[in-house]
Coordinates of C-alpha atoms in Angstrom, one line a residue:
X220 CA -17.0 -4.5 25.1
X221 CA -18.2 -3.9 28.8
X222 CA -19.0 -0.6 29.7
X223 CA -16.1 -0.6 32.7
X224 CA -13.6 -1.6 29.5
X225 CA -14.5 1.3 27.3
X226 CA -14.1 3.6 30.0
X227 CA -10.9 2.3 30.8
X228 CA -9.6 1.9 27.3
X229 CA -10.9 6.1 26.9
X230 CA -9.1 7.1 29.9
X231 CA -5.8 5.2 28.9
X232 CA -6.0 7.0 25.6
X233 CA -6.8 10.3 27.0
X234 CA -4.2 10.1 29.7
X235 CA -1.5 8.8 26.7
X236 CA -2.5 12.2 24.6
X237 CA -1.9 14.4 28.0
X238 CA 1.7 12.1 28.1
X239 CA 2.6 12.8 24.2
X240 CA 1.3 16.6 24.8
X241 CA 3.6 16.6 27.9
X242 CA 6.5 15.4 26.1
X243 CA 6.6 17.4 23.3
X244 CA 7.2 20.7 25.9
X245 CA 10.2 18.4 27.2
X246 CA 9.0 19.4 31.0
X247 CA 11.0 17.4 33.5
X248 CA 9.3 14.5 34.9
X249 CA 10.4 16.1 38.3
X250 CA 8.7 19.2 37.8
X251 CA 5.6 17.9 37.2
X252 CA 5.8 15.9 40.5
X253 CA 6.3 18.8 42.6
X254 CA 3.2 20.4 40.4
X255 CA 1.4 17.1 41.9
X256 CA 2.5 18.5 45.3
X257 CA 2.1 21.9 44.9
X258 CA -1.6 20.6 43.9
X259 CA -2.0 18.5 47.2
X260 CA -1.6 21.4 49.4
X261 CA -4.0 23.7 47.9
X262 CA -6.7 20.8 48.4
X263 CA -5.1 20.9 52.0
X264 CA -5.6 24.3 52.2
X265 CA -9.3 23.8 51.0
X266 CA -9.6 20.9 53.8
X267 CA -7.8 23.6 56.4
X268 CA -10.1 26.3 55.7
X269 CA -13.5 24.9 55.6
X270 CA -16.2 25.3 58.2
X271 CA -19.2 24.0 59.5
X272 CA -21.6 26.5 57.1
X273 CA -19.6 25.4 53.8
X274 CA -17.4 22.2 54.7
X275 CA -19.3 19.7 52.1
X276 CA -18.7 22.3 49.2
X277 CA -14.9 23.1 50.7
X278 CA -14.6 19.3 50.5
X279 CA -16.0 18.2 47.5
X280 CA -13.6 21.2 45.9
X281 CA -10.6 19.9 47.9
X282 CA -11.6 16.1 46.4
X283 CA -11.5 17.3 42.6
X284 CA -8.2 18.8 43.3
X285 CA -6.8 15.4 44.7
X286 CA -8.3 14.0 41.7
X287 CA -6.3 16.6 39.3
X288 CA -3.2 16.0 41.5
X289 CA -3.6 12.5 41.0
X290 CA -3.4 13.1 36.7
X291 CA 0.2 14.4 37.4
X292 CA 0.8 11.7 39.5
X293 CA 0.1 9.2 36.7
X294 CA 1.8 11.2 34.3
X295 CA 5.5 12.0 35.5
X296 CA 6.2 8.6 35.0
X297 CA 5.2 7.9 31.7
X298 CA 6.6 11.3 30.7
X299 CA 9.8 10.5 32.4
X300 CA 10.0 7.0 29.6
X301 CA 8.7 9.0 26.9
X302 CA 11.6 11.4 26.7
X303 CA 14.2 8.5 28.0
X304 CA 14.5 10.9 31.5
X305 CA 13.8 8.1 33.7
X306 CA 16.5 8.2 37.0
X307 CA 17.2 6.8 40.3
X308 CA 16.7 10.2 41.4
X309 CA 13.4 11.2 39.7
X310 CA 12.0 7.5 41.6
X311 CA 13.6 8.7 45.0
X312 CA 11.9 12.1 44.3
X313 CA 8.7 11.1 43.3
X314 CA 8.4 8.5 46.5
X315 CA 9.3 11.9 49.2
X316 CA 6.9 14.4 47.1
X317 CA 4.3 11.8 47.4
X318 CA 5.0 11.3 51.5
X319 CA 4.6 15.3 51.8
X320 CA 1.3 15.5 49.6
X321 CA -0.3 12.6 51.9
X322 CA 0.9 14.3 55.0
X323 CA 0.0 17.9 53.6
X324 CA -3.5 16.4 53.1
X325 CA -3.7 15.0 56.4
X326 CA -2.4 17.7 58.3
X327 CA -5.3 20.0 56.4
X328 CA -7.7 17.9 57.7
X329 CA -6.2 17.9 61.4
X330 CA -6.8 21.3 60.7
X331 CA -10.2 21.1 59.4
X332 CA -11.3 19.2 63.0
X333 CA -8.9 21.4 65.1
X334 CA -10.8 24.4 64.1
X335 CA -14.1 22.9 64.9
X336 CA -13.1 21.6 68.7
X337 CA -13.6 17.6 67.3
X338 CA -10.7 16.9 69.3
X339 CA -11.3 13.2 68.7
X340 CA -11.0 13.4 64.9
X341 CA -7.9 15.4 65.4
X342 CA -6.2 12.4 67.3
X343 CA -7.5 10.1 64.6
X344 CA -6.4 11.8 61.7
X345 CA -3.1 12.5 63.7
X346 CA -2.9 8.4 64.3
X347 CA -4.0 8.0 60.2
X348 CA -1.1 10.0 59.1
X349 CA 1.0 8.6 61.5
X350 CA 0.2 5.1 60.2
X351 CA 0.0 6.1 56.3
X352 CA 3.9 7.5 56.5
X353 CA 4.6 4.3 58.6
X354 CA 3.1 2.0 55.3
X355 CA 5.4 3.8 52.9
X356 CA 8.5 3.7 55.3
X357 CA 8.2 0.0 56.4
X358 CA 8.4 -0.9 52.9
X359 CA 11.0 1.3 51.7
X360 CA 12.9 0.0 55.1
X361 CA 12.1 -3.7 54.4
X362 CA 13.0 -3.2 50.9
X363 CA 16.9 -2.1 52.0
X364 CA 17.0 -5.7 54.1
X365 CA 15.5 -8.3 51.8
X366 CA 14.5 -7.3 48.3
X367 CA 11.1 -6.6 48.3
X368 CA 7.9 -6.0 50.5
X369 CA 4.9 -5.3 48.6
X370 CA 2.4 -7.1 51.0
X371 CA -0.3 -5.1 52.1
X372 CA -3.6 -4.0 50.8
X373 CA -3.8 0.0 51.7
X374 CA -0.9 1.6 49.1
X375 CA -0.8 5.0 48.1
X376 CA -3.5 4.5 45.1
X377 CA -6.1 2.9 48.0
X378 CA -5.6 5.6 50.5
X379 CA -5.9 8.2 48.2
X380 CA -8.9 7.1 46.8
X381 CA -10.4 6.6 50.5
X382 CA -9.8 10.6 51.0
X383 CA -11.1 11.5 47.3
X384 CA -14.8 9.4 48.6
X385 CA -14.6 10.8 51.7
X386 CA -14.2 14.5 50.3
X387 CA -16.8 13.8 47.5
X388 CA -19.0 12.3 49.9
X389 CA -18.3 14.3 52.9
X390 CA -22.4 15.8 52.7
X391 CA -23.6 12.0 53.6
X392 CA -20.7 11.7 56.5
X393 CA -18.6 9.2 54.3
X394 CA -15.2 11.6 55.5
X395 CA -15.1 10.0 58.6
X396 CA -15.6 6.4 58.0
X397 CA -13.1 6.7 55.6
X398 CA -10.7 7.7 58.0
X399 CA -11.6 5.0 59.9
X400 CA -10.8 2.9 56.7
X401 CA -7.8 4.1 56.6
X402 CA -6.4 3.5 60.6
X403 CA -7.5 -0.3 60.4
X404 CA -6.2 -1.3 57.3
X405 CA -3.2 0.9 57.2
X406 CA -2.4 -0.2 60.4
X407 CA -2.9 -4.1 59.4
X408 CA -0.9 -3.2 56.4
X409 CA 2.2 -2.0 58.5
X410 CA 2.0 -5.3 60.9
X411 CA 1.6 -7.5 57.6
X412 CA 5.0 -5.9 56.4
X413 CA 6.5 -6.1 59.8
X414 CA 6.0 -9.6 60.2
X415 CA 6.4 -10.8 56.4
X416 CA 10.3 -8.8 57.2
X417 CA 10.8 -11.0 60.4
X418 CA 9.6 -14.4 58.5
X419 CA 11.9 -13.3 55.5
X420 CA 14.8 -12.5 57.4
X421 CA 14.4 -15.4 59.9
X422 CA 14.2 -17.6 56.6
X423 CA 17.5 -16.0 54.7
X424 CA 19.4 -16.7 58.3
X425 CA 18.5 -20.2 58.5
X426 CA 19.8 -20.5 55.1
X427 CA 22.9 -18.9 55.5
X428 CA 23.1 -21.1 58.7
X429 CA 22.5 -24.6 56.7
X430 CA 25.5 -23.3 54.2

């Protein structure tokens, strides 16, 4: 057994035992998403808040609590099948609680640069947001037309983990090539769904027009 498969295997059984523990409380699956949210926004808050003199520590405690958020992301779903509470609602709740903890993090960071007069990070991290909310709702809006869209490389999971190295790492200057990251390949994500939508559609026409 490799050493990247015993870690996973460890984590998938401690993440199970915080799911069994979780169920046995019968908490709602939705309530432990907006804990996941409620999270978010105190790393936000941490991201907000910092200054020059303590930003890498402010950071690096903002990251860990993306990182803790991130556990009840995991878990609400799981919980939700454990206790036989999954719904159409607890999905459509989950996907908006997850849009307002990316743009809660976001906007502490616009924070974060607004404070500090880096007037060029604050349009950058205003154009990341911007373009991270765009990945989720091209999807969700593709997804009401054709079926599915889950072409793309920068999802949720990708973006989040961009922010957690850039807050981890922010002593070494990682924070902002990570935003940078995240406008290119965000952005390439959103054209990728626009034009897969246009190919798909123009395909489903052509079919209906050969009928």
């Amino acid at each position: 057994m490799t050493w990247t498969s015993a870690f996973g295997k460890g984590s998938g059984w401690l993440l199970q035992k915080i799911v069994n523990g979780l169920a046995l409380t019968r908490i709602s699956p939705n309530a432990l998403t907006f804990i996941g949210l409620v999270i978010n926004i105190i790393a936000a808050c941490f991201f907000g808040f910092a200054r020059p003199n303590n930003a890498n520590r402010m950071f690096l405690y903002a990251g860990l609590i993306i990182i803790g958020a991130g556990v009840f992301d995991m878990v609400d779903g799981r919980v939700a099948r454990k206790t036989n509470q999954v719904s159409v609602f607890g999905a459509f709740f989950d996907s908006v609680m997850d849009r307002y903890s990316d743009v809660a993090i976001f906007f502490g960071l616009l924070i974060y640069y607004a404070r500090g007069n880096r007037l060029f990070y604050v349009g950058l991290v205003a154009f990341v947001m911007t373009a991270c909310v765009m990945v989720s709702y091209t999807r969700a809006r593709a997804e009401a037309l054709i079926g599915t869209c889950k072409v793309g490389f920068m999802e949720r999971p990708e973006r989040i983990v961009c922010v957690i190295l850039g807050a981890l790492c922010n002593r070494w200057g990682v924070m902002a090539p990570a935003l940078w990251v995240l406008a290119l390949f965000a952005t390439l994500t959103v054209i990728h769904r626009i034009r897969y939508t246009y190919v798909e559609t123009e395909r489903r026409k052509l079919i209906a027009q050969a009928k």
